[in-house]
CSV table of C-alpha atoms in Angstrom, one decimal:
chain,number,residue,atom,x,y,z
A,28,MET,CA,-88.5,-96.9,47.6
A,29,ILE,CA,-88.7,-97.5,43.8
A,30,GLY,CA,-86.3,-94.5,43.3
A,31,VAL,CA,-83.7,-96.1,45.7
A,32,LEU,CA,-83.9,-99.4,43.9
A,33,LEU,CA,-83.6,-97.7,40.6
A,34,LEU,CA,-80.5,-95.9,41.8
A,35,LEU,CA,-79.0,-99.1,43.1
A,36,PHE,CA,-79.5,-100.7,39.7
A,37,LEU,CA,-78.3,-97.7,37.7
A,38,LEU,CA,-75.2,-96.8,39.8
A,39,PRO,CA,-73.2,-100.0,38.9
A,40,LEU,CA,-74.2,-99.6,35.3
A,41,LEU,CA,-73.1,-95.9,35.2
A,42,LEU,CA,-69.8,-96.9,36.9
A,43,TYR,CA,-69.3,-99.6,34.3
A,44,ILE,CA,-69.9,-97.2,31.4
A,45,ALA,CA,-67.7,-94.5,33.0
A,46,ALA,CA,-64.9,-96.9,34.0
A,47,PRO,CA,-62.7,-96.4,30.9
A,48,GLN,CA,-62.7,-92.6,31.4
A,49,ILE,CA,-62.1,-92.9,35.2
A,50,ARG,CA,-59.2,-95.3,34.6
A,51,LYS,CA,-57.8,-93.0,32.0
A,52,MET,CA,-58.1,-90.1,34.5
A,53,LEU,CA,-56.3,-92.1,37.2
A,54,SER,CA,-53.6,-93.2,34.7
A,55,SER,CA,-52.7,-89.8,33.3
A,56,GLY,CA,-49.0,-90.2,33.6
A,57,VAL,CA,-47.2,-91.6,30.5
A,58,CYS,CA,-43.5,-91.8,29.8
A,59,THR,CA,-43.1,-90.0,26.5
A,60,SER,CA,-39.3,-90.3,26.3
A,61,THR,CA,-38.1,-91.6,22.9
A,62,ILE,CA,-34.6,-92.3,24.1
A,63,GLN,CA,-33.0,-95.6,22.9
A,64,LEU,CA,-30.7,-97.7,25.0
A,65,PRO,CA,-28.3,-99.7,22.9
A,66,GLY,CA,-25.1,-100.5,24.9
A,67,LYS,CA,-26.9,-99.7,28.2
A,68,VAL,CA,-27.3,-102.2,31.0
A,69,ALA,CA,-30.2,-102.3,33.3
A,70,VAL,CA,-31.2,-104.4,36.4
A,71,VAL,CA,-34.9,-104.7,37.4
A,72,THR,CA,-35.8,-106.6,40.6
A,73,GLY,CA,-39.0,-108.5,40.7
A,74,ALA,CA,-39.1,-108.5,36.9
A,75,ASN,CA,-40.9,-111.8,36.5
A,76,THR,CA,-44.4,-110.3,37.0
A,77,GLY,CA,-46.4,-107.1,37.1
A,78,ILE,CA,-44.8,-103.6,37.0
A,79,GLY,CA,-41.3,-105.1,37.0
A,80,LYS,CA,-42.0,-107.2,34.0
A,81,GLU,CA,-43.4,-104.3,32.0
A,82,THR,CA,-40.5,-102.1,33.0
A,83,ALA,CA,-38.0,-104.7,31.9
A,84,LYS,CA,-39.9,-105.2,28.6
A,85,GLU,CA,-39.8,-101.5,27.8
A,86,LEU,CA,-36.1,-101.2,28.6
A,87,ALA,CA,-35.5,-104.3,26.3
A,88,GLN,CA,-37.6,-102.8,23.6
A,89,ARG,CA,-35.3,-99.8,23.6
A,90,GLY,CA,-32.3,-102.0,23.1
A,91,ALA,CA,-30.9,-102.3,26.7
A,92,ARG,CA,-29.2,-105.4,28.0
A,93,VAL,CA,-31.7,-106.2,30.8
A,94,TYR,CA,-31.2,-108.4,33.9
A,95,LEU,CA,-34.4,-109.8,35.4
A,96,ALA,CA,-33.4,-110.2,39.1
A,97,CYS,CA,-36.0,-112.7,40.4
A,98,ARG,CA,-36.5,-115.0,43.3
A,99,ASP,CA,-38.3,-117.5,41.1
A,100,VAL,CA,-35.8,-118.2,38.3
A,101,GLN,CA,-38.2,-120.6,36.5
A,102,LYS,CA,-40.9,-117.9,36.1
A,103,GLY,CA,-38.1,-115.4,35.2
A,104,GLU,CA,-37.0,-117.6,32.3
A,105,LEU,CA,-40.5,-117.8,30.9
A,106,VAL,CA,-40.8,-114.0,31.1
A,107,ALA,CA,-37.4,-113.5,29.5
A,108,ARG,CA,-38.3,-115.7,26.5
A,109,GLU,CA,-41.6,-113.8,26.2
A,110,ILE,CA,-39.8,-110.4,26.2
A,111,GLN,CA,-37.2,-111.7,23.8
A,112,THR,CA,-39.9,-112.8,21.4
A,113,VAL,CA,-41.9,-109.5,21.7
A,114,THR,CA,-39.0,-107.1,21.4
A,115,GLY,CA,-36.5,-109.1,19.3
A,116,ASN,CA,-33.9,-108.3,21.9
A,117,GLN,CA,-32.0,-111.5,23.0
A,118,GLN,CA,-30.1,-109.6,25.7
A,119,VAL,CA,-32.6,-110.4,28.4
A,120,LEU,CA,-31.0,-112.4,31.2
A,121,VAL,CA,-32.4,-114.0,34.3
A,122,ARG,CA,-30.4,-114.1,37.5
A,123,LYS,CA,-31.4,-115.4,41.0
A,124,LEU,CA,-32.1,-112.7,43.6
A,125,ASP,CA,-33.9,-113.4,46.9
A,126,LEU,CA,-34.2,-110.1,48.7
A,127,ALA,CA,-35.1,-111.9,51.9
A,128,ASP,CA,-31.6,-113.4,52.1
A,129,THR,CA,-28.5,-111.2,52.2
A,130,LYS,CA,-26.4,-114.1,51.0
A,131,SER,CA,-28.5,-114.3,47.8
A,132,ILE,CA,-28.1,-110.5,47.4
A,133,ARG,CA,-24.4,-110.6,47.8
A,134,ALA,CA,-24.1,-113.6,45.4
A,135,PHE,CA,-26.2,-111.8,42.8
A,136,ALA,CA,-24.0,-108.7,43.1
A,137,LYS,CA,-20.8,-110.6,43.0
A,138,ASP,CA,-21.8,-112.5,39.8
A,139,PHE,CA,-23.1,-109.4,38.1
A,140,LEU,CA,-20.0,-107.4,38.8
A,141,ALA,CA,-17.9,-110.2,37.4
A,142,GLU,CA,-20.1,-110.4,34.3
A,143,GLU,CA,-20.7,-106.8,33.5
A,144,LYS,CA,-18.5,-103.7,33.0
A,145,HIS,CA,-21.4,-101.2,33.3
A,146,LEU,CA,-24.7,-100.6,35.0
A,147,HIS,CA,-26.7,-97.6,33.9
A,148,ILE,CA,-30.2,-98.3,35.3
A,149,LEU,CA,-31.1,-100.0,38.6
A,150,VAL,CA,-34.9,-100.3,39.2
A,151,ASN,CA,-35.6,-101.5,42.8
A,152,ASN,CA,-39.1,-102.7,42.0
A,153,ALA,CA,-39.7,-106.0,43.9
A,154,GLY,CA,-41.7,-106.0,47.1
A,155,VAL,CA,-44.0,-107.7,49.5
A,156,MET,CA,-47.3,-106.4,50.9
A,157,MET,CA,-49.4,-107.2,54.0
A,158,CYS,CA,-47.8,-110.6,54.6
A,159,PRO,CA,-48.3,-112.3,58.0
A,160,TYR,CA,-45.6,-111.6,60.5
A,161,SER,CA,-42.4,-113.4,59.4
A,162,LYS,CA,-38.7,-112.8,59.2
A,163,THR,CA,-36.1,-112.9,56.5
A,164,ALA,CA,-33.2,-115.3,56.5
A,165,ASP,CA,-31.3,-112.7,58.5
A,166,GLY,CA,-34.0,-112.0,61.1
A,167,PHE,CA,-35.4,-108.8,59.6
A,168,GLU,CA,-39.2,-108.2,59.6
A,169,MET,CA,-40.2,-109.3,56.1
A,170,HIS,CA,-41.6,-105.9,54.8
A,171,MET,CA,-38.6,-103.9,56.1
A,172,GLY,CA,-36.2,-106.7,55.2
A,173,VAL,CA,-37.3,-107.1,51.6
A,174,ASN,CA,-38.7,-103.7,50.6
A,175,HIS,CA,-36.0,-101.6,52.3
A,176,LEU,CA,-33.0,-103.4,53.6
A,177,GLY,CA,-32.7,-105.8,50.7
A,178,HIS,CA,-32.7,-103.0,48.1
A,179,PHE,CA,-30.5,-100.9,50.4
A,180,LEU,CA,-27.8,-103.7,50.3
A,181,LEU,CA,-28.2,-104.4,46.6
A,182,THR,CA,-27.8,-100.7,45.8
A,183,HIS,CA,-24.8,-100.4,48.1
A,184,LEU,CA,-23.1,-103.4,46.4
A,185,LEU,CA,-23.7,-102.0,42.9
A,186,LEU,CA,-23.0,-98.4,43.6
A,187,GLU,CA,-19.4,-98.3,42.4
A,188,LYS,CA,-20.4,-99.8,39.1
A,189,LEU,CA,-23.2,-97.2,38.8
A,190,LYS,CA,-20.7,-94.5,39.5
A,191,GLU,CA,-18.2,-95.9,36.9
A,192,SER,CA,-21.1,-96.0,34.4
A,193,ALA,CA,-22.4,-92.4,35.0
A,194,PRO,CA,-24.7,-90.9,34.0
A,195,SER,CA,-26.7,-93.6,35.7
A,196,ARG,CA,-30.0,-93.8,37.7
A,197,VAL,CA,-31.5,-95.7,40.6
A,198,VAL,CA,-35.3,-95.9,40.7
A,199,ASN,CA,-37.0,-97.0,44.0
A,200,VAL,CA,-40.6,-98.1,43.8
A,201,SER,CA,-42.5,-96.8,46.8
A,202,SER,CA,-46.2,-96.0,47.4
A,203,LEU,CA,-48.7,-93.4,48.4
A,204,ALA,CA,-49.1,-95.7,51.5
A,205,HIS,CA,-45.9,-94.0,52.8
A,206,HIS,CA,-48.2,-91.3,54.2
A,207,LEU,CA,-49.3,-93.8,56.9
A,208,GLY,CA,-45.7,-94.9,57.6
A,209,ARG,CA,-43.5,-94.3,60.6
A,210,ILE,CA,-40.0,-95.4,61.3
A,211,HIS,CA,-40.1,-96.9,64.8
A,212,PHE,CA,-36.5,-97.4,65.5
A,213,HIS,CA,-37.3,-99.1,68.8
A,214,ASN,CA,-39.5,-101.6,66.9
A,215,LEU,CA,-37.9,-101.8,63.4
A,216,GLN,CA,-38.4,-105.6,63.3
A,217,GLY,CA,-42.0,-105.5,64.5
A,218,GLU,CA,-41.3,-107.7,67.6
A,219,LYS,CA,-43.0,-105.4,70.1
A,220,PHE,CA,-46.1,-104.7,68.0
A,221,TYR,CA,-47.0,-105.6,64.4
A,222,SER,CA,-49.7,-104.7,61.8
A,223,ALA,CA,-49.3,-106.2,58.3
A,224,GLY,CA,-50.8,-103.1,56.7
A,225,LEU,CA,-48.8,-100.6,58.6
A,226,ALA,CA,-45.6,-102.6,58.2
A,227,TYR,CA,-46.0,-102.2,54.5
A,228,CYS,CA,-46.5,-98.4,54.9
A,229,HIS,CA,-43.4,-98.2,57.1
A,230,SER,CA,-41.3,-99.9,54.5
A,231,LYS,CA,-42.6,-97.6,51.7
A,232,LEU,CA,-41.6,-94.6,53.8
A,233,ALA,CA,-38.2,-96.1,54.2
A,234,ASN,CA,-37.9,-96.3,50.4
A,235,ILE,CA,-38.4,-92.5,50.1
A,236,LEU,CA,-36.1,-91.7,53.0
A,237,PHE,CA,-33.4,-93.9,51.4
A,238,THR,CA,-33.9,-92.2,48.1
A,239,ARG,CA,-33.5,-88.7,49.5
A,240,GLU,CA,-30.4,-89.6,51.6
A,241,LEU,CA,-28.9,-91.5,48.7
A,242,ALA,CA,-29.4,-88.5,46.4
A,243,ARG,CA,-27.7,-86.2,49.0
A,244,ARG,CA,-24.7,-88.5,49.3
A,245,LEU,CA,-24.4,-89.0,45.5
A,246,LYS,CA,-24.6,-85.3,44.6
A,247,GLY,CA,-22.0,-84.6,41.9
A,248,SER,CA,-21.3,-88.3,41.2
A,249,GLY,CA,-23.3,-88.6,38.0
A,250,VAL,CA,-25.7,-91.1,39.7
A,251,THR,CA,-29.2,-89.8,40.4
A,252,THR,CA,-32.0,-91.5,42.2
A,253,TYR,CA,-35.8,-91.2,42.3
A,254,SER,CA,-38.7,-92.8,44.3
A,255,VAL,CA,-42.0,-93.4,42.6
A,256,HIS,CA,-45.6,-94.2,43.4
A,257,PRO,CA,-46.9,-96.4,40.5
A,258,GLY,CA,-50.6,-96.0,41.4
A,259,THR,CA,-53.0,-98.8,42.3
A,260,VAL,CA,-52.0,-101.6,40.0
A,261,ASP,CA,-53.4,-105.0,39.2
A,262,SER,CA,-50.5,-107.2,40.3
A,263,GLU,CA,-49.5,-110.1,42.6
A,264,LEU,CA,-48.6,-107.7,45.4
A,265,VAL,CA,-51.9,-108.2,47.2
A,266,ARG,CA,-51.6,-112.1,47.2
A,267,HIS,CA,-51.1,-112.2,51.0
A,268,SER,CA,-54.4,-110.4,51.8
A,269,SER,CA,-57.8,-111.9,50.9
A,270,VAL,CA,-59.4,-108.5,51.9
A,271,MET,CA,-57.1,-106.6,49.5
A,272,ARG,CA,-57.7,-109.2,46.7
A,273,TRP,CA,-61.5,-108.7,47.2
A,274,ILE,CA,-61.1,-104.9,47.0
A,275,TRP,CA,-58.9,-105.2,43.9
A,276,TRP,CA,-61.6,-107.3,42.3
A,277,LEU,CA,-64.4,-105.1,43.3
A,278,PHE,CA,-62.7,-102.0,41.8
A,279,SER,CA,-60.9,-103.8,39.0
A,280,PHE,CA,-62.4,-101.4,36.4
A,281,PHE,CA,-60.5,-98.5,38.0
A,282,ILE,CA,-57.2,-100.2,38.7
A,283,LYS,CA,-54.2,-99.7,36.5
A,284,THR,CA,-52.8,-102.4,34.3
A,285,PRO,CA,-49.1,-103.3,35.0
A,286,GLN,CA,-48.1,-101.5,31.8
A,287,GLN,CA,-49.8,-98.3,33.0
A,288,GLY,CA,-48.2,-98.8,36.5
A,289,ALA,CA,-44.7,-99.0,35.0
A,290,GLN,CA,-44.9,-95.6,33.4
A,291,THR,CA,-43.6,-93.5,36.3
A,292,SER,CA,-40.7,-95.9,36.9
A,293,LEU,CA,-39.8,-95.6,33.1
A,294,TYR,CA,-40.2,-91.9,33.2
A,295,CYS,CA,-37.7,-91.6,36.0
A,296,ALA,CA,-35.3,-94.1,34.4
A,297,LEU,CA,-35.4,-92.6,30.9
A,298,THR,CA,-36.4,-88.9,30.8
A,299,GLU,CA,-33.6,-86.6,29.8
A,300,GLY,CA,-32.9,-83.5,32.0
A,301,LEU,CA,-34.3,-85.1,35.2
A,302,GLU,CA,-31.0,-85.0,37.0
A,303,ILE,CA,-31.7,-81.7,38.7
A,304,LEU,CA,-34.7,-83.5,40.5
A,305,SER,CA,-32.6,-86.3,42.0
A,306,GLY,CA,-34.0,-87.4,45.4
A,307,ASN,CA,-37.6,-86.4,44.5
A,308,HIS,CA,-40.7,-88.5,44.7
A,309,PHE,CA,-42.8,-89.0,41.5
A,310,SER,CA,-46.4,-90.0,40.7
A,311,GLU,CA,-48.1,-90.0,37.3
A,312,CYS,CA,-44.8,-88.9,35.8
A,313,HIS,CA,-44.7,-85.7,37.9
A,314,VAL,CA,-43.0,-84.7,41.1
A,315,ALA,CA,-45.3,-85.6,43.9
A,316,TRP,CA,-45.9,-84.3,47.5
A,317,VAL,CA,-44.6,-86.5,50.3
A,318,SER,CA,-45.4,-86.6,54.0
A,319,ALA,CA,-43.5,-84.5,56.6
A,320,LYS,CA,-41.9,-87.7,57.8
A,321,ALA,CA,-40.6,-88.5,54.3
A,322,ARG,CA,-38.9,-85.0,54.2
A,323,ASN,CA,-37.2,-85.4,57.6
A,324,GLU,CA,-33.5,-85.3,56.9
A,325,THR,CA,-32.6,-86.4,60.5
A,326,ILE,CA,-34.7,-89.5,60.2
A,327,ALA,CA,-33.3,-90.2,56.8
A,328,ARG,CA,-29.7,-90.1,58.1
A,329,ARG,CA,-30.5,-92.1,61.1
A,330,LEU,CA,-32.3,-94.8,59.0
A,331,TRP,CA,-29.2,-94.9,56.8
A,332,ASP,CA,-26.9,-95.5,59.7
A,333,VAL,CA,-29.1,-98.1,61.3
A,334,SER,CA,-29.5,-99.9,58.0
A,335,CYS,CA,-25.7,-100.0,57.6
A,336,ASP,CA,-25.4,-101.4,61.1
A,337,LEU,CA,-28.0,-104.1,60.5
A,338,LEU,CA,-26.4,-105.1,57.2
A,339,GLY,CA,-22.8,-105.0,58.4
A,340,ILE,CA,-21.9,-102.1,56.1
A,341,THR,CA,-19.3,-99.6,57.2
A,342,ARG,CA,-20.8,-96.2,57.7
A,343,ASP,CA,-19.4,-93.5,55.4
């Protein structure tokens, strides 16, 4: 009995002592590219917090003109001023983008295309996780609507500019959770059955399928695309789930910081010679294994067509 009590006392202490090394082991991927970005233009969605903020900060540090595409413009302005102060780069701009409303997405794209001659890096970072059942302004289930369809439309609207600016890159932030995902075409909007946790997984699978199909369609265009798993990161993504917030707090010593979580996105956006790996999924700055569903070309093409139909985009 005494031995058990002693173990229960010592285990948390040992975990606390070992936490820095465990976190380092779980955050082994670091973007080591030294490339600078003067004259380059980047768009980062959801850049007012977390991974998106750190991604935008690093791109600005390297001299890029960076657009923070945010739903909350007020928060975005505060972050933009912070990044400007830290990096000395005044070319950090905030623009309204609500991925839950296709009118907002189209307005953002229209204004951006009128304002900028180039686009070299598009980081589709924003997302929602485990939110209660709800729909976007256009009637899409929130996870699928924001995480997949919103970024699908944004990328479509900016694609010609990316091609004109080639070599250019699209980075889609997905998740290890895609392994639990399925694309239920008969229930894409979650009206027949719904699970907040699985809905998130489905949308993350959609991110990878979109990346692979986009890479296939863009072959030879000079535009390459990558999906990434950032790791388990301390961010606002879990704000809709009290259970997840508790788990995040309980294991906070082992969870990545947003700066660590941004490394794989930066790796895919910046690393030279990565073009040959377009369409691949990355984790810890290395190519990562994906589920059989994520490698299914038939599902990827069907999802592309269905997404076009839902968004009113003419199929190629």
